[in-house]
Short mmCIF file of C-alpha atoms in Angstrom, two decimals:
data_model
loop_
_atom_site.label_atom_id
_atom_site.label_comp_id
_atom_site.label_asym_id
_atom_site.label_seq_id
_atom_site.Cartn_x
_atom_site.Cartn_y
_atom_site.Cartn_z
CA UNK A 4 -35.10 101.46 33.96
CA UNK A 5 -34.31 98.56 36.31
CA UNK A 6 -32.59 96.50 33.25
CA UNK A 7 -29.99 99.92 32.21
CA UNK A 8 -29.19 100.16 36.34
CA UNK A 9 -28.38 96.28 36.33
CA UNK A 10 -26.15 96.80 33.10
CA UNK A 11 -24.43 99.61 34.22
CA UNK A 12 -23.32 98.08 37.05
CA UNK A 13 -22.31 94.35 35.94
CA UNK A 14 -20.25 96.55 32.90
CA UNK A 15 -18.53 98.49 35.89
CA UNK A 16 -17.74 95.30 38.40
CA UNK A 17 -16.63 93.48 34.71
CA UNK A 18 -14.27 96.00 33.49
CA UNK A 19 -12.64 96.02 37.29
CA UNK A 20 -12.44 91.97 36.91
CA UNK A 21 -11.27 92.15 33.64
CA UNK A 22 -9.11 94.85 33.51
CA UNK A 23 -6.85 93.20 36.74
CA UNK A 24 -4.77 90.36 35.36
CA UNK A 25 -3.97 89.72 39.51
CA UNK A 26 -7.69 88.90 39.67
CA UNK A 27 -8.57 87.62 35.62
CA UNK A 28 -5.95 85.26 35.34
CA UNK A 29 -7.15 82.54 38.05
CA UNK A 30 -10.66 82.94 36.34
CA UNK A 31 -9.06 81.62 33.11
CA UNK A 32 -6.30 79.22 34.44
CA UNK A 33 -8.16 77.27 36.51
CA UNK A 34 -10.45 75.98 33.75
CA UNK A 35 -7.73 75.48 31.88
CA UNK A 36 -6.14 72.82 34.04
CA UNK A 37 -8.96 71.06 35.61
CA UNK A 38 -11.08 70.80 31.95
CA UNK A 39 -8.33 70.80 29.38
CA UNK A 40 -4.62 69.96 30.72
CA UNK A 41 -6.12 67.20 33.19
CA UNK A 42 -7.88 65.31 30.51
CA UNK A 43 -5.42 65.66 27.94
CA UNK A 44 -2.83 64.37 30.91
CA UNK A 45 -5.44 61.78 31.77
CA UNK A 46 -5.77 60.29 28.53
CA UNK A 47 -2.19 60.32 27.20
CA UNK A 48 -1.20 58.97 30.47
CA UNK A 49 -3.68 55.85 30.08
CA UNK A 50 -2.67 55.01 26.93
CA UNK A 51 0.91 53.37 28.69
CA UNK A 52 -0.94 51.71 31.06
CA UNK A 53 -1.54 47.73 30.64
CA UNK A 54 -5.11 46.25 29.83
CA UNK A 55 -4.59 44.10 33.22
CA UNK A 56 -2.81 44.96 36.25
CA UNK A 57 -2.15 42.28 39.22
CA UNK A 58 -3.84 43.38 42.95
CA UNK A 59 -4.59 46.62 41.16
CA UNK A 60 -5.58 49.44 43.15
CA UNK A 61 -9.03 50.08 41.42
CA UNK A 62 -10.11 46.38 42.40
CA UNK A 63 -10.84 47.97 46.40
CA UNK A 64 -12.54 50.98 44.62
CA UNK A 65 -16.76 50.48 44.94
CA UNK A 66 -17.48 50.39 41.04
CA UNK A 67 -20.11 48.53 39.00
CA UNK A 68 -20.07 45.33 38.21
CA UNK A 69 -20.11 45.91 34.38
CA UNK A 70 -17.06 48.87 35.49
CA UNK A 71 -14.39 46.09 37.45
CA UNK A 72 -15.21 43.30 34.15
CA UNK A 73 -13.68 46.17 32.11
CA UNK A 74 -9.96 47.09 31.38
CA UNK A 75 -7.30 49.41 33.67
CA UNK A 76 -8.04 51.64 30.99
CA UNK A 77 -11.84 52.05 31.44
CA UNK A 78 -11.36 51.81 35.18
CA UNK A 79 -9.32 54.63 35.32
CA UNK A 80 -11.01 56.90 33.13
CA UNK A 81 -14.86 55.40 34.59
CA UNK A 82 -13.29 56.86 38.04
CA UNK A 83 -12.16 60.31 36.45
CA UNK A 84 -15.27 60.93 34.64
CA UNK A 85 -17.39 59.87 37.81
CA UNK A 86 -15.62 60.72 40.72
CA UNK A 87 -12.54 63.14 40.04
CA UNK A 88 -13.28 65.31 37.60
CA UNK A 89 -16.66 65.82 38.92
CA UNK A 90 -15.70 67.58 42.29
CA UNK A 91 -12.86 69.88 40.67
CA UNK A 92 -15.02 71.11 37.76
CA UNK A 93 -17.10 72.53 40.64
CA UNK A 94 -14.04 74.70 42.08
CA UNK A 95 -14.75 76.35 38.77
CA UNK A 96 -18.04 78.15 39.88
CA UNK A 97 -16.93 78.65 43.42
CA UNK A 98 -13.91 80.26 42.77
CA UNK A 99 -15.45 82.31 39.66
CA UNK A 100 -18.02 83.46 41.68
CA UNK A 101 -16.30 84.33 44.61
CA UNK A 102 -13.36 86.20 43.07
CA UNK A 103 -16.19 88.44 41.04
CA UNK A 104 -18.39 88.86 43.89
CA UNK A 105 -15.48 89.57 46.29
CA UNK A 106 -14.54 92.75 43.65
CA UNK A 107 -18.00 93.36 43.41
CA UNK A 108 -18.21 93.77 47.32
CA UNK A 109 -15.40 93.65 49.34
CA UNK A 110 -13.08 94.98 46.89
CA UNK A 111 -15.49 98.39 46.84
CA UNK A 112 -15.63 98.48 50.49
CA UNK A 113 -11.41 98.33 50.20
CA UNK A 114 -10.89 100.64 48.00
CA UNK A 115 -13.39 102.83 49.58
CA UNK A 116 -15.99 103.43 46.45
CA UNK A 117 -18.91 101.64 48.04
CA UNK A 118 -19.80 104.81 49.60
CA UNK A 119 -20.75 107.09 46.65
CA UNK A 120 -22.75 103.57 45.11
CA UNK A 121 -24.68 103.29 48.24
CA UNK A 122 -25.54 107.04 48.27
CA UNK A 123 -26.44 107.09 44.99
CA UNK A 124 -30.02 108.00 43.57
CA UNK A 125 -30.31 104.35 42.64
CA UNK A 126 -32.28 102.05 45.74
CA UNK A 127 -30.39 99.63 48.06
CA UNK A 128 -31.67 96.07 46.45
CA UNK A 129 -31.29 97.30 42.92
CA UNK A 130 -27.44 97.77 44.03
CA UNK A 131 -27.70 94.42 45.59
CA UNK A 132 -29.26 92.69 42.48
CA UNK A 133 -27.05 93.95 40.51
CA UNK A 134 -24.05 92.98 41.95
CA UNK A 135 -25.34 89.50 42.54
CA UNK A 136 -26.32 89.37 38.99
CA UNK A 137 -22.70 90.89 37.89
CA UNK A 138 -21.06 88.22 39.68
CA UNK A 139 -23.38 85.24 38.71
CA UNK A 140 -23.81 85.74 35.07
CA UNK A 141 -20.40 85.87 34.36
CA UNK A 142 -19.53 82.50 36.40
CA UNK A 143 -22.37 80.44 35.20
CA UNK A 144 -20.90 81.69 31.65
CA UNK A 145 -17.27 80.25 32.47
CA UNK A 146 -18.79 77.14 34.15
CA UNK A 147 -20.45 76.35 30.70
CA UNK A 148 -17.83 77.19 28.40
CA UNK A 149 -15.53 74.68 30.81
CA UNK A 150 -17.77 72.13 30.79
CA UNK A 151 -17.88 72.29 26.68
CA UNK A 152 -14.50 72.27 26.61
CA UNK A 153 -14.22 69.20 28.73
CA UNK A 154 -16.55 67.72 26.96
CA UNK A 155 -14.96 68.46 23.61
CA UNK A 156 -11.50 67.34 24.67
CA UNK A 157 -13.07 63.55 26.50
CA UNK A 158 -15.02 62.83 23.59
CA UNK A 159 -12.22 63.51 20.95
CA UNK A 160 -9.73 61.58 23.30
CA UNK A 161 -11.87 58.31 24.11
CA UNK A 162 -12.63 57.95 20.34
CA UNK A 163 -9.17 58.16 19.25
CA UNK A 164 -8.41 55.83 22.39
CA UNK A 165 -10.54 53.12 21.23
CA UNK A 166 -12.01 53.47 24.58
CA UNK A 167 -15.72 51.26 24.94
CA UNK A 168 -16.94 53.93 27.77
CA UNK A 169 -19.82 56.41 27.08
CA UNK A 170 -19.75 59.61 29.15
CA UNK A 171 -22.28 60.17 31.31
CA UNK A 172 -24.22 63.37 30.02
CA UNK A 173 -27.16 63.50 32.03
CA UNK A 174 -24.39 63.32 35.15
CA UNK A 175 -22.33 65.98 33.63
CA UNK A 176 -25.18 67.90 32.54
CA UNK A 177 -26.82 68.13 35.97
CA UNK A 178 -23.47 68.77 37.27
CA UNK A 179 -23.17 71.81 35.17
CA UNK A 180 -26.63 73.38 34.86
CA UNK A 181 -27.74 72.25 38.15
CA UNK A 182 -25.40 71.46 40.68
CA UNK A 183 -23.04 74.76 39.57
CA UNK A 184 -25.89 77.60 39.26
CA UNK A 185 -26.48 76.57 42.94
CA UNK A 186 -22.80 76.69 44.08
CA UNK A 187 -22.06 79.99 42.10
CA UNK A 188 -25.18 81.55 44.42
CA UNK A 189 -23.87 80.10 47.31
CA UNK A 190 -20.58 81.58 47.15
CA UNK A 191 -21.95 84.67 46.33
CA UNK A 192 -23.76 85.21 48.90
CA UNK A 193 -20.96 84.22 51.58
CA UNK A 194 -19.25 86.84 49.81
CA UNK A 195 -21.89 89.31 50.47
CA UNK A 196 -21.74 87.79 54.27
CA UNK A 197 -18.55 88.26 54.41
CA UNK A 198 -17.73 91.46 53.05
CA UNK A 199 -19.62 93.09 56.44
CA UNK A 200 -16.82 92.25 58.43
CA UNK A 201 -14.18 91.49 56.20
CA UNK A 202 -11.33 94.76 55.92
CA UNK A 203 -9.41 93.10 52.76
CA UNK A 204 -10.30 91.46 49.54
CA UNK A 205 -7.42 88.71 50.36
CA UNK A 206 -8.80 88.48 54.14
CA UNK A 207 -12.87 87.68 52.56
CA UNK A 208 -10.82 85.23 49.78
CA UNK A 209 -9.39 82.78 52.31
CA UNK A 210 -12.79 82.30 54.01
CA UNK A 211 -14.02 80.73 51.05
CA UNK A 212 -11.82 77.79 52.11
CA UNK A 213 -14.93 76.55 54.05
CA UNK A 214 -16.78 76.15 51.04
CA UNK A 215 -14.06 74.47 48.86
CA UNK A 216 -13.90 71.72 51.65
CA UNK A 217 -17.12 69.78 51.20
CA UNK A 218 -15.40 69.26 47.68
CA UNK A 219 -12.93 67.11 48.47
CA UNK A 220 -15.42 65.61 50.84
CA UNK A 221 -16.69 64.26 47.81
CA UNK A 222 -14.07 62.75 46.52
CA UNK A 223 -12.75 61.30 49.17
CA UNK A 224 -16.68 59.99 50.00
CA UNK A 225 -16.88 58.25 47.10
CA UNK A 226 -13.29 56.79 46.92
CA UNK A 227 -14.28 55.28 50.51
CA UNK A 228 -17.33 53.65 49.27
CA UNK A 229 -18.97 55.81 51.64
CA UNK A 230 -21.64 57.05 48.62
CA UNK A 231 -21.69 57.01 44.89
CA UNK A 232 -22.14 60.81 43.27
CA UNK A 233 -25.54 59.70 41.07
CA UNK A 234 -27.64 61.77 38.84
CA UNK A 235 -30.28 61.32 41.94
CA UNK A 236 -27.89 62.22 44.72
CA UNK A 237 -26.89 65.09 42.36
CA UNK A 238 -30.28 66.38 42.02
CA UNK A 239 -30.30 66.10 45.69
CA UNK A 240 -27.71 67.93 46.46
CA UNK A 241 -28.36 70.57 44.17
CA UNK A 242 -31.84 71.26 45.59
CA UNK A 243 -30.21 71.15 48.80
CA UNK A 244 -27.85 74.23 48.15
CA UNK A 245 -30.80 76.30 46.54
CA UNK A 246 -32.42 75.59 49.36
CA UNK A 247 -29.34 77.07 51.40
CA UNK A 248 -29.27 80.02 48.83
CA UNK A 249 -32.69 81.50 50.11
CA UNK A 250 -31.71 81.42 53.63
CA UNK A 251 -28.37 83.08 52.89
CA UNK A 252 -29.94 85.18 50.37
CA UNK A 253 -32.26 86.40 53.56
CA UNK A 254 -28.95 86.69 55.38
CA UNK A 255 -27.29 88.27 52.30
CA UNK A 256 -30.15 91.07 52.58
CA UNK A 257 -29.59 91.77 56.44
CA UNK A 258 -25.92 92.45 56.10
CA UNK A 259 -26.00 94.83 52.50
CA UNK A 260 -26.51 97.73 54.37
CA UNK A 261 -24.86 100.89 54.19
CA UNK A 262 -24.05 100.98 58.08
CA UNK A 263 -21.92 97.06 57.75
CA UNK A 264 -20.78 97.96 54.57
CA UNK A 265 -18.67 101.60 55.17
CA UNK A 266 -17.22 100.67 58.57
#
């Protein structure tokens, strides 16, 4: 019974997603450019770029050892595969996440259907599951299918480079089946946060902003030698967000009720 009320709903909040371009397109575009035009740019682009460069830049940059013996070449794509690409492949499940779970929520509340799904015969935290479930599935899904893609695309590209640098699967791999599941949660439930107060899908949208900042945190952390983004510190991290997740989850709970959600 449970498993037909879950479906129903992640069809409905899917066919809404999918049947907006306003709100489909970013889902699709932004993997696009952060796992297949910025690599293909990336490794065109080194390919014109000198084995050895005088007071280079990526000499003040805290690499390996075994990294700064290595070419501009490796440099450059060692600090893409470890340091940029990294924090913009996880825009992918926060802003995947956030645009399905802000239709799933606020975008009811807006358009002033959350009424007859909250009055329905079906129970207040089988709505709630669902919709959590109709906006994580979904993301998690994209997230993957990005991360193949990038994968496909760096692989293919450093081979035909003539590149010596392996890619660092476990990183990429915790990145994308650990780090991700936990960001995609906690966006959604800010969303679900959000949408007690917020009037407008646009107005819930640009609070994400708080979220997307500890991203570029991380670039610019590891760029100032401040930390290194390991498969340990990712672990780390990771935990740490699930760990967030249940206490905004509690939160999440508190505020999906019918009295925050119709006014």
């Amino acid at each position: 019974m449970k498993s037909s009320i879950y479906n129903a709903f992640i069809k409905k909040d899917l066919k809404t997603v999918f049947g907006d371009k306003i709100i489909f397109l970013p889902m699709i575009i932004i993997p696009v450019i952060f796992c297949l035009l910025l690599p293909v740019g990336l490794l065109i682009g080194i390919n014109f770029i000198p084995e050895k460069i005088s007071d280079s830049d990526f000499d003040q940059l805290p690499l390996p050892p075994e990294i700064m013996l290595l070419g501009e070449k490796e440099k450059i794509l060692y600090t893409s595969l470890n340091i940029l690409f990294p924090s913009l492949f996880l825009l992918i499940p926060v802003l995947t996440a956030s645009i399905i779970a802000g239709t799933g929520f606020v975008g009811e509340k807006e358009n002033k259907t959350i009424e007859s799904i909250l009055y329905s015969p079906v129970s207040i935290s089988e709505i709630f599951n669902a919709k959590i479930l109709s906006a994580f599935i979904p993301s998690f899904l994209i997230t993957v299918f990005a991360f193949l893609m990038f994968l496909f695309v760096m692989l293919i590209g450093i081979n035909l480079s003539g590149i010596n640098l392996p890619f660092p699967v476990l990183k990429w791999s915790l990145l994308t089946l650990w780090v991700s599941p936990s960001v995609s949660l906690l966006s959604i439930f800010v969303m679900v946060i959000i949408s007690a107060s917020a009037k407008t899908y646009q107005q819930a949208q640009q609070r994400i902003i708080f979220i997307i900042l500890p991203l570029l945190f991380l670039i610019i952390g590891q760029l100032s030698g401040i930390f290194i983004l390991n498969s340990l510190l990712l672990f780390i991290i990771g935990l740490a967000i699930f760990i967030t997740d249940f206490f905004l989850l509690k939160m999440s709970v508190k505020n999906f009720i019918p009295e925050k959600l119709i006014t």
